[in-house]
Coordinates of C-alpha atoms in Angstrom, one line a residue:
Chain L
X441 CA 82.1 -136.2 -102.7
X442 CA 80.7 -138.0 -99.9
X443 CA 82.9 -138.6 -96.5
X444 CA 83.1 -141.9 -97.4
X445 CA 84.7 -140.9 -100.5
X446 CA 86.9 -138.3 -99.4
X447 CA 88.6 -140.5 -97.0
X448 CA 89.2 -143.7 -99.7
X449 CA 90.6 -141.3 -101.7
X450 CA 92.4 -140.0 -98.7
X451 CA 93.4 -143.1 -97.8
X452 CA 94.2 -144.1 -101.8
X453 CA 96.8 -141.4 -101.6
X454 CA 98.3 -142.3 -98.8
X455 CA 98.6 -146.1 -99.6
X456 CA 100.3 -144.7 -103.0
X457 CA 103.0 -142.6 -101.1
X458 CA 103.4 -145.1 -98.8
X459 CA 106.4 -146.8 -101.1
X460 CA 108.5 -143.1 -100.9
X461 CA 108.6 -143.3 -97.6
X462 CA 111.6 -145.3 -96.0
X463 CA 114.0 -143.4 -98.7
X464 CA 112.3 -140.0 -97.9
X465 CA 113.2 -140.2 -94.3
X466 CA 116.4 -141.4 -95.2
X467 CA 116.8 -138.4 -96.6
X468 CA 114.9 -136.2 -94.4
X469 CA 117.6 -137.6 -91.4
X470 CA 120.9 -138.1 -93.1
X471 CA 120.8 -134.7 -95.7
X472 CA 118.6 -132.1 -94.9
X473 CA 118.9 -132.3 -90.9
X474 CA 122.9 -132.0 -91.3
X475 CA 122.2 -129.0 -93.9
X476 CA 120.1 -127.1 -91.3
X477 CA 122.5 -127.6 -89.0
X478 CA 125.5 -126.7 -90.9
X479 CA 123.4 -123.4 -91.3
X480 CA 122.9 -122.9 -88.0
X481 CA 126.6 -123.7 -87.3
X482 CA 127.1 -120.4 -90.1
X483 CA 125.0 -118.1 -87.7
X484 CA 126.9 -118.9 -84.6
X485 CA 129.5 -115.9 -84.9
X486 CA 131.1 -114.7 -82.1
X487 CA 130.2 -111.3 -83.0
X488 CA 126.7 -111.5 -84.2
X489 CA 124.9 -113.9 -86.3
X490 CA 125.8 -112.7 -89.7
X491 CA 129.7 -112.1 -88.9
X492 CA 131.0 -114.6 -91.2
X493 CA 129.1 -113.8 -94.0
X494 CA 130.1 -109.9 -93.7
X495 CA 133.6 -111.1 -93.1
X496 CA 133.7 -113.6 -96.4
X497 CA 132.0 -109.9 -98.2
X498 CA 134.6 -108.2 -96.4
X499 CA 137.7 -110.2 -97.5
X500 CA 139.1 -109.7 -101.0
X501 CA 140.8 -113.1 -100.7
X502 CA 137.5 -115.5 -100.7
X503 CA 135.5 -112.8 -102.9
X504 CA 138.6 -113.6 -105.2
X505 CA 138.4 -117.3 -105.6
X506 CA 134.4 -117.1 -105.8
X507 CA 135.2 -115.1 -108.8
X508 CA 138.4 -117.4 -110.1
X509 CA 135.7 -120.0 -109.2
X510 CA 133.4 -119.3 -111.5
X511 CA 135.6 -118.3 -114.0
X512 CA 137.1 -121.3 -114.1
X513 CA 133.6 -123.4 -114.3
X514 CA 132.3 -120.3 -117.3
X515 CA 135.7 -121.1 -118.9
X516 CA 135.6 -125.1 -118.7
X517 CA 131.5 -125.1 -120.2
X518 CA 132.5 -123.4 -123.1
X519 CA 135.9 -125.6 -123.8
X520 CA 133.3 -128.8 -123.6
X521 CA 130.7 -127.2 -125.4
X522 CA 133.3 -126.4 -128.8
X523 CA 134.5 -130.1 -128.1
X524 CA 131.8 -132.2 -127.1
X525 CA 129.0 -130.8 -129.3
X526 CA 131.0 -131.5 -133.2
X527 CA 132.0 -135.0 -131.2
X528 CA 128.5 -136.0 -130.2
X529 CA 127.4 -134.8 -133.5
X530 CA 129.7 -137.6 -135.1
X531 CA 128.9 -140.0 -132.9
X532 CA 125.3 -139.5 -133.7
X533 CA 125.8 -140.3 -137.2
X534 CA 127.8 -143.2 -136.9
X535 CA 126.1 -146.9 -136.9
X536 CA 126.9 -150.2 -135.7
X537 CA 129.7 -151.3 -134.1
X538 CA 131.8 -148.2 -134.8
X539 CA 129.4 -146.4 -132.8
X540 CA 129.5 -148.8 -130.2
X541 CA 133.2 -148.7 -130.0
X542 CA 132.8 -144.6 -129.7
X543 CA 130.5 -144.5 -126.7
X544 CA 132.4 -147.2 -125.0
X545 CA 135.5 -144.2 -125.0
X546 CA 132.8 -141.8 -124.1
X547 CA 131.3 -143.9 -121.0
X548 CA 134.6 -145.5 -119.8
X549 CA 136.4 -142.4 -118.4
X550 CA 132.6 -141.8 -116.9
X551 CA 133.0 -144.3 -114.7
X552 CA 136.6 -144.2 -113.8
X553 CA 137.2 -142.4 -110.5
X554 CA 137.6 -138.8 -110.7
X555 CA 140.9 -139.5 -108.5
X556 CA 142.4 -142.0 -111.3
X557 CA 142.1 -139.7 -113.8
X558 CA 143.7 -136.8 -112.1
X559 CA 146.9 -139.3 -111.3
X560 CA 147.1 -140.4 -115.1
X561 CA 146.9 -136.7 -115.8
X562 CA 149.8 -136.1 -113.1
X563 CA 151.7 -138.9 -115.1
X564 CA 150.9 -136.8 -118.7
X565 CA 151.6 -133.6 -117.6
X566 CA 154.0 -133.6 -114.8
X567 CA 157.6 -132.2 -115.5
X568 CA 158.8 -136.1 -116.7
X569 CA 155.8 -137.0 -117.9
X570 CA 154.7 -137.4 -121.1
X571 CA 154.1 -134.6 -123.0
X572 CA 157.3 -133.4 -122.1
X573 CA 159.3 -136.2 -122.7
X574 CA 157.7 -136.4 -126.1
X575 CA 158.8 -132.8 -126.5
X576 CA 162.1 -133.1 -125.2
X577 CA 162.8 -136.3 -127.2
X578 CA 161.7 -134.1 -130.6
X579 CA 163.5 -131.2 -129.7
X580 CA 160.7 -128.8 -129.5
X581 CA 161.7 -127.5 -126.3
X582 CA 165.1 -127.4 -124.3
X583 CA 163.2 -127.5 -121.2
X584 CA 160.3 -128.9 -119.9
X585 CA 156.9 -127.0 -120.1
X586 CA 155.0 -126.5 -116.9
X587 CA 151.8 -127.9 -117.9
X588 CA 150.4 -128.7 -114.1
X589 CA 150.3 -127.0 -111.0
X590 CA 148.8 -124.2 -113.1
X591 CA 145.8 -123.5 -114.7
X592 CA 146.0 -125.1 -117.6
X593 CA 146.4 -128.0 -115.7
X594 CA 143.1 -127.7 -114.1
X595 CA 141.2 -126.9 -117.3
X596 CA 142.7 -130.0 -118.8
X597 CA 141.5 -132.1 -115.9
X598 CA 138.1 -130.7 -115.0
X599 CA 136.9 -130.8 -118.6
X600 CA 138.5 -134.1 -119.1
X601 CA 135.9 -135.2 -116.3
X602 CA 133.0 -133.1 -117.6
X603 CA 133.1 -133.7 -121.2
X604 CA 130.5 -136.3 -120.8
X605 CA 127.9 -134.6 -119.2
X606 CA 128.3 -132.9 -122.5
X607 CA 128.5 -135.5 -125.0
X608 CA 125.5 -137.6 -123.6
X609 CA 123.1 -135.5 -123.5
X610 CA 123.8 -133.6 -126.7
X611 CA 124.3 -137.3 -128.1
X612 CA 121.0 -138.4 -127.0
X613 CA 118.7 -135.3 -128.6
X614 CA 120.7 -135.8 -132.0
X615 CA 120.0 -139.6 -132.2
X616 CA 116.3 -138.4 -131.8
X617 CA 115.8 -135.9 -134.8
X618 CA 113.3 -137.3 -137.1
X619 CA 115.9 -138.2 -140.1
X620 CA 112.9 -137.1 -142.2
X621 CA 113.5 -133.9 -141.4
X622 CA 117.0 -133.8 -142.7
X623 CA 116.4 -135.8 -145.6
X624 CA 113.7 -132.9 -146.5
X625 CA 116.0 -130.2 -145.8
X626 CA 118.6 -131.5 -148.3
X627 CA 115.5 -132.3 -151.5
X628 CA 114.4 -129.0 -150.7
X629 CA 118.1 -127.6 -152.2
X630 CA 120.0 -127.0 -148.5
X631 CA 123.6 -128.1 -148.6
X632 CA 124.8 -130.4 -145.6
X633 CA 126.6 -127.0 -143.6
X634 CA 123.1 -125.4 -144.3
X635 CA 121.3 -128.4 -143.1
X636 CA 123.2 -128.6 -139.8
X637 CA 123.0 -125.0 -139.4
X638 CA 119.3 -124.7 -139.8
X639 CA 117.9 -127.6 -138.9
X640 CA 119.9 -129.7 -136.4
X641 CA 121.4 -127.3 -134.2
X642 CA 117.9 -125.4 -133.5
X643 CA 116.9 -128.7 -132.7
X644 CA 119.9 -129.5 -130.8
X645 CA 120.1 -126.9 -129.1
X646 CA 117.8 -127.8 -125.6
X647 CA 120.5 -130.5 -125.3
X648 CA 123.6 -128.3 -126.0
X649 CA 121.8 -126.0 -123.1
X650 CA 120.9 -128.7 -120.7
X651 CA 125.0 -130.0 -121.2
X652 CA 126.1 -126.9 -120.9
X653 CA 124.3 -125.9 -117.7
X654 CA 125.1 -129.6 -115.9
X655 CA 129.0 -129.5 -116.8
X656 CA 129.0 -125.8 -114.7
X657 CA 127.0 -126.8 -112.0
X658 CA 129.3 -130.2 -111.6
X659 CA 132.6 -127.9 -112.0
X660 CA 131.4 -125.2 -109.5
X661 CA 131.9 -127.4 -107.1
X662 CA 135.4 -129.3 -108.2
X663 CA 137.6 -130.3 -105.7
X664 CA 139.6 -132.8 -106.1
X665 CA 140.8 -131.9 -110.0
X666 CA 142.6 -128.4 -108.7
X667 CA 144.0 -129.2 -105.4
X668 CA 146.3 -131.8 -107.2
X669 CA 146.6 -130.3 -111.0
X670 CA 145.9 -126.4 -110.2
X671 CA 148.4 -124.2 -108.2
X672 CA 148.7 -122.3 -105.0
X673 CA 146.4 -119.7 -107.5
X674 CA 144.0 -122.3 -108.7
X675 CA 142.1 -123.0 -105.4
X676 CA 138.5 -123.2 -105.7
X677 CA 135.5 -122.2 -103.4
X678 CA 135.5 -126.0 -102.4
X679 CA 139.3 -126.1 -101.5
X680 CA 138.6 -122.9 -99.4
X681 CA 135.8 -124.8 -97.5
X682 CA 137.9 -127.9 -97.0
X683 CA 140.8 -125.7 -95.7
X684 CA 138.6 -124.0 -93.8
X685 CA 137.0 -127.0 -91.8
X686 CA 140.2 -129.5 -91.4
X687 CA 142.9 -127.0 -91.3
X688 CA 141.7 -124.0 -89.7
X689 CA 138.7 -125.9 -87.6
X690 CA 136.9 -123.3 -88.2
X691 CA 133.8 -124.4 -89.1
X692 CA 131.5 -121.8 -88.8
X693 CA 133.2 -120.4 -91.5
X694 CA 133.8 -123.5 -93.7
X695 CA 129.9 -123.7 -92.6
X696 CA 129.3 -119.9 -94.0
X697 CA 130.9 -120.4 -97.3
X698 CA 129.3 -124.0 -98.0
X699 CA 126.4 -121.9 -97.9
X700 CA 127.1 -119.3 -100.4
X701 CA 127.8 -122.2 -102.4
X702 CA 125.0 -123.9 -101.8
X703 CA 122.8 -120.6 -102.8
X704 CA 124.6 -120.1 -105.9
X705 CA 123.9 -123.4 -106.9
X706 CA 120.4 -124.1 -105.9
X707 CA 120.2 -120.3 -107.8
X708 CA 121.5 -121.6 -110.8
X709 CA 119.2 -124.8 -110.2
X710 CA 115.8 -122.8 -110.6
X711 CA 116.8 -120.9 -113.2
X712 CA 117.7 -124.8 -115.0
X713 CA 114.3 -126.2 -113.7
X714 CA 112.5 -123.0 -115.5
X715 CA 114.3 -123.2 -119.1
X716 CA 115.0 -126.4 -119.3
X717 CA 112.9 -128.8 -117.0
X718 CA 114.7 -130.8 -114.6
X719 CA 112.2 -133.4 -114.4
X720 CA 112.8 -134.4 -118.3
X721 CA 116.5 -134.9 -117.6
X722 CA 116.1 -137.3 -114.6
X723 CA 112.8 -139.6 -114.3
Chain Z
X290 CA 130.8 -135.2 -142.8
X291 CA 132.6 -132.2 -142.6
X292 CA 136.4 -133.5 -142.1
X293 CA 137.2 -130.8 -139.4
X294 CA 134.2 -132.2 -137.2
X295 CA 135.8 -135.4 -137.5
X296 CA 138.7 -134.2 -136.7
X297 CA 137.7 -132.4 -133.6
X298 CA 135.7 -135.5 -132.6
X299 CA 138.7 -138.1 -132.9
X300 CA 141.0 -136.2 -131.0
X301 CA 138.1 -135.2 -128.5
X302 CA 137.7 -139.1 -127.8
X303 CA 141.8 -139.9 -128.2
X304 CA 141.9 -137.1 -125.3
X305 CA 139.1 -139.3 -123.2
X306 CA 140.6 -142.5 -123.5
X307 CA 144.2 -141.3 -123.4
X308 CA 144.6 -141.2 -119.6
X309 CA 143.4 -144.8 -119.2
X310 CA 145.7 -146.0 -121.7
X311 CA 148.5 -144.7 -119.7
X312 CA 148.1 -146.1 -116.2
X313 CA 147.7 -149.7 -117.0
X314 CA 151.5 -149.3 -118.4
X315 CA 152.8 -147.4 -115.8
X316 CA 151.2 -150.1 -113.5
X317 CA 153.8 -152.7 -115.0
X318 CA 157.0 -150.5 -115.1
X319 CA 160.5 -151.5 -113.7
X320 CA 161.1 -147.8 -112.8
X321 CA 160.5 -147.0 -109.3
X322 CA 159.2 -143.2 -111.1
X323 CA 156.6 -142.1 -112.9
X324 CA 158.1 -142.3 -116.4
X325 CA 156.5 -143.0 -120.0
X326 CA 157.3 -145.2 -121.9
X327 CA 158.1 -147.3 -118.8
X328 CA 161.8 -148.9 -119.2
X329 CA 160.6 -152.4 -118.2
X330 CA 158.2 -155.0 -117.4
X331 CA 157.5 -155.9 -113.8
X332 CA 154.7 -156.8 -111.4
X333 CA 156.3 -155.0 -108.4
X334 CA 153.8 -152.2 -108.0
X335 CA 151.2 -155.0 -108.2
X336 CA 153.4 -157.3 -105.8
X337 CA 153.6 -154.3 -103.0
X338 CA 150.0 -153.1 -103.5
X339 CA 149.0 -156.9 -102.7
X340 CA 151.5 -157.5 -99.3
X341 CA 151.0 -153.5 -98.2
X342 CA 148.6 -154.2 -95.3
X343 CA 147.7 -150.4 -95.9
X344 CA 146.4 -150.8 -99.3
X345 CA 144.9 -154.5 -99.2
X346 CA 142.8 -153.4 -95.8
X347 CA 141.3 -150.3 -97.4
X348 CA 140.6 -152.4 -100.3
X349 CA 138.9 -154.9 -98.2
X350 CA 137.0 -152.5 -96.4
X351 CA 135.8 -150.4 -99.7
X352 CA 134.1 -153.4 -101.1
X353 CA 132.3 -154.2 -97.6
X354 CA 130.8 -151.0 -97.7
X355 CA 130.2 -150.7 -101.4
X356 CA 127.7 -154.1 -100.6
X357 CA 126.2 -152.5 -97.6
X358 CA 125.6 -149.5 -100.0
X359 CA 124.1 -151.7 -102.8
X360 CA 122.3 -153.5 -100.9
X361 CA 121.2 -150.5 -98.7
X362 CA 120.4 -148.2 -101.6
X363 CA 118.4 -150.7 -103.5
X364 CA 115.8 -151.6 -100.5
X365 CA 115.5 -147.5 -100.7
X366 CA 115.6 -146.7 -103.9
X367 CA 113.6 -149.1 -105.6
X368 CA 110.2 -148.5 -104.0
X369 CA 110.8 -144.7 -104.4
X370 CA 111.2 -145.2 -108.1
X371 CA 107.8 -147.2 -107.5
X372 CA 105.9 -144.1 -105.7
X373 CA 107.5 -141.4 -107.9
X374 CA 106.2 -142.8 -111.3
X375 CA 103.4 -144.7 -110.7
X376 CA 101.9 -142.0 -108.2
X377 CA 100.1 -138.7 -109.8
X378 CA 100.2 -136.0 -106.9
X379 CA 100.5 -132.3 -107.2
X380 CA 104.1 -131.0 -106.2
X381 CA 105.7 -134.0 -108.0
X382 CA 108.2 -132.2 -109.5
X383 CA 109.2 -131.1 -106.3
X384 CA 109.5 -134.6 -104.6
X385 CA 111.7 -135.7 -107.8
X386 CA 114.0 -132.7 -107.2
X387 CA 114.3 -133.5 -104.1
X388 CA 115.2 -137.4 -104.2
X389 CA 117.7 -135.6 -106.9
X390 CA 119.2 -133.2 -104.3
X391 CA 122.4 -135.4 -103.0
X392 CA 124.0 -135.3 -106.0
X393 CA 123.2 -132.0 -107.9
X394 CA 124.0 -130.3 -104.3
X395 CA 127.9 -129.9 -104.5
X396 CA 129.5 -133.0 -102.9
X397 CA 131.7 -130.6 -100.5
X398 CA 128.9 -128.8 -99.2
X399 CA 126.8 -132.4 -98.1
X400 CA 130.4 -133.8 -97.0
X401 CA 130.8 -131.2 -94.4
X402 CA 127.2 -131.2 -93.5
X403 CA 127.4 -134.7 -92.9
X404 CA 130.9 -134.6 -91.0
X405 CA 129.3 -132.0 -88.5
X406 CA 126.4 -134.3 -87.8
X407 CA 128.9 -137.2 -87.4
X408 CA 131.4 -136.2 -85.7
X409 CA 128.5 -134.8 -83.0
X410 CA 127.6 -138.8 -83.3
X411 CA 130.8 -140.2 -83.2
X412 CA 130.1 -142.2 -86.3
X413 CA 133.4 -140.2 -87.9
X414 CA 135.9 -143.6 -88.9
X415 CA 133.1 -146.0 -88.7
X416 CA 131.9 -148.6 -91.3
X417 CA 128.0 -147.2 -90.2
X418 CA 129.1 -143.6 -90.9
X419 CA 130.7 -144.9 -94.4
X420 CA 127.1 -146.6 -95.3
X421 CA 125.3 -143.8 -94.3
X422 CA 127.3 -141.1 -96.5
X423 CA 127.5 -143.1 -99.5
X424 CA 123.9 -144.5 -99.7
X425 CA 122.7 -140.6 -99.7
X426 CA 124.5 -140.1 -103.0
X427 CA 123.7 -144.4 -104.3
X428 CA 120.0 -143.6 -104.1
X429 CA 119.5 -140.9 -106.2
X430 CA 121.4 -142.9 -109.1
X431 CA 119.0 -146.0 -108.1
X432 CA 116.2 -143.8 -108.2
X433 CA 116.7 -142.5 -111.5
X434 CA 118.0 -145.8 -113.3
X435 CA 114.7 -147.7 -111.6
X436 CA 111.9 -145.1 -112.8
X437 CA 113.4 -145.1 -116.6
X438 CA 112.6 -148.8 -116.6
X439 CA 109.4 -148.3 -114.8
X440 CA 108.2 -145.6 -117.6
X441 CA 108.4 -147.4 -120.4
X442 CA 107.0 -151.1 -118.8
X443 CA 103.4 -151.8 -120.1
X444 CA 101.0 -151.8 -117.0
X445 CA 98.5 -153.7 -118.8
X446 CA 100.4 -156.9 -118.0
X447 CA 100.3 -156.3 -114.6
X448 CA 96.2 -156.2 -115.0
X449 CA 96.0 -159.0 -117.3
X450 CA 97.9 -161.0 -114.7
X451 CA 95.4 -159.4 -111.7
X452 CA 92.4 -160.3 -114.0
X453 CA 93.6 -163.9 -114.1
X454 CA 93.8 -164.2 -110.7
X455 CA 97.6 -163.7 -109.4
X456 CA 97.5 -161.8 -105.9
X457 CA 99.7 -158.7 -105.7
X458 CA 102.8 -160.0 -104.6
X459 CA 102.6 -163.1 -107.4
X460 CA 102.1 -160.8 -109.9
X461 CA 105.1 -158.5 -108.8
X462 CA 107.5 -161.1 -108.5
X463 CA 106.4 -163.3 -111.8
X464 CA 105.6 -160.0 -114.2
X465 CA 106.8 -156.9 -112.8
X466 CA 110.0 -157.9 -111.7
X467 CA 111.3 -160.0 -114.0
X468 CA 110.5 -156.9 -116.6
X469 CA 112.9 -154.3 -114.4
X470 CA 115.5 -156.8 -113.7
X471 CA 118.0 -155.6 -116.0
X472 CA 117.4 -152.0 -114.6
X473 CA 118.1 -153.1 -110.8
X474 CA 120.8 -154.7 -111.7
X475 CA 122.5 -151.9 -113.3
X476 CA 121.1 -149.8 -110.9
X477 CA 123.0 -151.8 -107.9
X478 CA 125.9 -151.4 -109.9
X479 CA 126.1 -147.6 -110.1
X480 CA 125.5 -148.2 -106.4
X481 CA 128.3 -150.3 -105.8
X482 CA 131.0 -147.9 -108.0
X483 CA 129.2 -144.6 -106.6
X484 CA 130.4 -146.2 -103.0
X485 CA 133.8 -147.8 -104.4
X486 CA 135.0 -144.8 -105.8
X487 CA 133.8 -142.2 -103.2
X488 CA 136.5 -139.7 -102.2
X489 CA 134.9 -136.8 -100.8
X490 CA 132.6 -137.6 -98.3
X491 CA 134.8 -140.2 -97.3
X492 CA 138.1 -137.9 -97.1
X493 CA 135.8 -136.0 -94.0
X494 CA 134.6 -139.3 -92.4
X495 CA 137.5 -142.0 -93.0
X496 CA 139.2 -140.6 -89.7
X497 CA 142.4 -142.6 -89.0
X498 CA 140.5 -145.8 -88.3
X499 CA 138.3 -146.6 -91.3
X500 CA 140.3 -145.8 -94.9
X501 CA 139.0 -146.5 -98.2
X502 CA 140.9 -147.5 -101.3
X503 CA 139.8 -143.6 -102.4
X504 CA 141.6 -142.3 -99.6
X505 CA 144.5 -144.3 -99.2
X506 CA 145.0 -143.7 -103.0
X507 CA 144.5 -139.8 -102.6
X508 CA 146.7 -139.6 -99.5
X509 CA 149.3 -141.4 -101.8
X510 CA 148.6 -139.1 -104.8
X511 CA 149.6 -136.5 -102.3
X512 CA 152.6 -138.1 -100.8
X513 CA 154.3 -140.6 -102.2
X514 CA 153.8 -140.4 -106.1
X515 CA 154.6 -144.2 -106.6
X516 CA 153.3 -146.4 -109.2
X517 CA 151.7 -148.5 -106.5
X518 CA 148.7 -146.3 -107.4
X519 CA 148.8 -147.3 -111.2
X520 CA 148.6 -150.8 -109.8
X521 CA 145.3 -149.9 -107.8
X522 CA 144.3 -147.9 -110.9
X523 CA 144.5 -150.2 -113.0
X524 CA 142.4 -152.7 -110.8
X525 CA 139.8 -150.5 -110.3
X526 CA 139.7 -149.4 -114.4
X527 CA 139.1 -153.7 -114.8
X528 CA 136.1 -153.2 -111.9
X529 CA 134.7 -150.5 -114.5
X530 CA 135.2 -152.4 -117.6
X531 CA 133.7 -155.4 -116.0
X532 CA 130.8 -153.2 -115.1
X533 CA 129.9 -151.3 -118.2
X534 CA 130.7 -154.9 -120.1
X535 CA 127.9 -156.7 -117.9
X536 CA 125.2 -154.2 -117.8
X537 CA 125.7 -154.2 -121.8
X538 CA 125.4 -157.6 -121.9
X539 CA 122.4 -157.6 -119.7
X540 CA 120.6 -154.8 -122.3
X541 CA 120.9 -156.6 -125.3
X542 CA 119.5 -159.9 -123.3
X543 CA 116.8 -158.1 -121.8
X544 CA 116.3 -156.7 -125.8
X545 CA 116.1 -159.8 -127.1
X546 CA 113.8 -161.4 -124.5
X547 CA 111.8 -158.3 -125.6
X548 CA 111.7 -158.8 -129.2
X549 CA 109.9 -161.8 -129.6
X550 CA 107.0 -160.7 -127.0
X551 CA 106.6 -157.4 -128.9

């Protein structure tokens, strides 16, 4: 390639970068500046640079809600994954308006604020609410159940929020089988529970996965679901950090364990990007 | 079907829509407590949502910043969604993972970032701050939305209209655009709910001086426990509807301009 060449070509690139630009700064200033910062604000111990880090190791309190934490996310994948996958299934085989009808319930709670939700939950489960007046009134129970402030409180909240990271994209691989495929299993002698055992769920399956892996990412880092439905037990890693930083105002350590966080999930991120492909997911 | 999927499936959806189906009600009750079935009709969570300064201010102020945000997000967004399909460059995947970062990063961890950089600013309770925090997680979304439509458009109508002899910008605004309308538009209305219905960003940098309908609704989730929220609620749920409503509308129009061309 001539010089001449090289520096169109050069030039080419450039010109067709050019339009990433304003939004890549953006970014550059407002997210990955403060996240270097915030990590240098996790080094600044009194005691030595790593002090916060040895003493989140150190104390059995924070290593105790990392675990609860992802507990709690490991727990609410697979409660999404036993309801969302047999729902998207159904909705993938319904037509016309019925269908329409179906993903409307599906994307509706999607875009109702996390916070609104968690309130009609409070209104559901609380010790008048619902449930328990339902109970009460049919003489199930003498007394009411606790059903928040626990931790089945927070399951029924968090997967109420993540169910459709589920159902989307599980919905969205089943509605693109080849029906072909199905229609050959069943001439070929393979009843309808063999058919969906052998044929759609293998092909279902990078779906299921890619669901599965976005609903525990997402509920890793819940906040707002346990600090009104979950207990004084329930607190998450992001409650910890929140305590940590406009309670204690100590933020080197609400700085420390935004980190840990932060490794876990980019962690979890790569080993996403690897199976699945995280560039088929988004654009 | 099997009957127990169906099963499984209706009760899974009964279970999403429940909750929504329980606050508009509550929103119209005569009790001054949370209580289902409410034990009467009235508009007096409605009637002191609209004369509590509190609520009607932070309500005021979460739209203002929801249209900087749209607006803010789009002038970013949309020419990223440009470079990010339409340019071929090694390390792309990278680039896409990053634009992706704000919201797959947990929104605690960039809240506090942010809220250290801010409050070194003192852009903590300012409108700029607001607009700031919530276009980093409305671009992403307007990224995303912006390159799907972008994929599947058919660049040879760009060149046919080059060939005949439109400049670049004629041909952008009479061909390109007109194709990826629908998709802007929905994608300024993520933008505008992302910002409307931010909480946790916002619970960091609100301060005293600059509260959101979010954080006036979660400081009264905390406190007060009034159906004043199911009011709000139940306004914001009609925001949603009206969203998801128009942006349906606007796909099947956009399908059916589509049909007869193709």
């Amino acid at each position: 390639m001539s010089d001449e060449a090289r520096r169109r070509s050069w030039w080419e690139a450039l010109r067709r970068l050019l339009p990433l630009a304003p939004a890549f700064a953006f970014l550059l200033v407002f997210f990955v500046y403060p996240l270097l910062r915030m990590i240098g604000l996790s080094l600044e111990a009194p005691g030595g640079p790593l002090d916060y880090y040895a003493a989140i190791v150190r104390s059995p309190l924070y290593m105790t809600v990392l675990g609860l934490t992802f507990r709690t996310a490991l727990g609410v994948t697979v409660v999404c994954v036993l309801l969302g996958v047999p729902t998207a299934y159904v909705l993938a085989r319904t037509r016309g308006p019925v269908r329409s009808v179906l993903l409307v319930a599906v994307v509706l709670p999607f875009l109702t604020s996390i916070l609104i939700r968690t309130y009609a939950w409070m209104a559901i489960l609380g010790r008048n609410g619902v449930v328990n007046q339902l109970l009460l009134a049919a003489g199930v129970v003498a007394s009411p159940l606790p059903l928040m402030h626990n931790a089945f409180g927070v399951y029924v909240g968090m997967t109420h929020v993540l169910l459709p990271f589920m159902i989307l994209p599980v919905y969205s691989v089943l509605t693109g089988i080849d029906a072909s495929l199905l229609r050959a299993a069943q001439s070929l002698g393979a009843s309808p529970a063999r058919t969906l055992r052998t044929v759609v769920l293998p092909l279902a399956l990078p779906g299921i996965a890619s669901g599965a892996m976005l609903v525990f990412l997402i509920a890793i880092g819940f906040y707002i679901t346990p600090a009104i439905l979950g207990g004084p037990r329930e607190i998450m890693i992001s409650n910890l950090i929140e305590v940590q930083v406009v309670e204690l105002l100590n933020w080197g350590f609400g700085a420390a364990l935004a980190f840990v966080l932060l490794v876990a999930t980019t962690g979890l991120m790569v080993v996403f990007d690897r199976f699945l492909g995280l560039d088929r997911l988004t654009v | 079907m099997h009957a127990g999927l169906v099963i499984v499936a209706v009760s899974t959806l009964v279970f999403l829509v429940a909750p929504l189906f329980i606050v508009l009600p509550l929103s119209f009750s005569a009790s001054p407590y949370l209580e289902f079935p409410p034990s009467g009709f009235s508009l007096q969570w409605y009637g002191r949502y609209f004369a509590s300064s509190g609520w009607t201010a932070a309500t005021l102020l979460s739209v203002e910043v929801a249209l900087g945000t749209t607006a803010l997000a789009l002038l970013l967004g949309i020419p990223a969604a440009f470079g990010l399909v339409r340019a071929e460059f090694r390390g792309k995947g990278l680039l896409v993972a990053f634009f992706m970062a704000p919201i797959i990063v947990p929104y605690i961890i960039t809240a506090i970032a942010v809220y250290f950089l801010f409050a070194h600013a003192g852009l903590v309770g300012t409108r700029v701050g607001l607009l700031t925090a919530h276009t980093l997680l409305a671009v992403p979304k307007v990224v995303i939305i912006v390159a799907a439509a972008l994929k599947g458009f058919d660049r040879t109508l760009e060149r046919a209209s080059l060939s005949l002899g439109a400049g670049p910008l004629v041909t952008f605004r009479r061909v390109t655009y007109p194709v990826i309308r629908p998709a802007v538009v929905t994608a300024g209305l993520f933008a505008f709910l992302t910002s409307f219905d931010e909480l946790i960003l916002s619970m960091f940098i609100t301060g005293p001086t600059a509260v959101t309908l979010p954080k006036r609704m979660w400081d009264a989730v905390r406190l007060e426990i009034d159906p004043t929220i199911a009011a709000a609620s139940s306004l914001i749920i009609a925001v949603a509807v009206f969203v998801l409503v128009s942006t349906e509308l606007l796909r099947r129009r956009s399908a059916s301009i589509r049909i007869p061309m193709g």
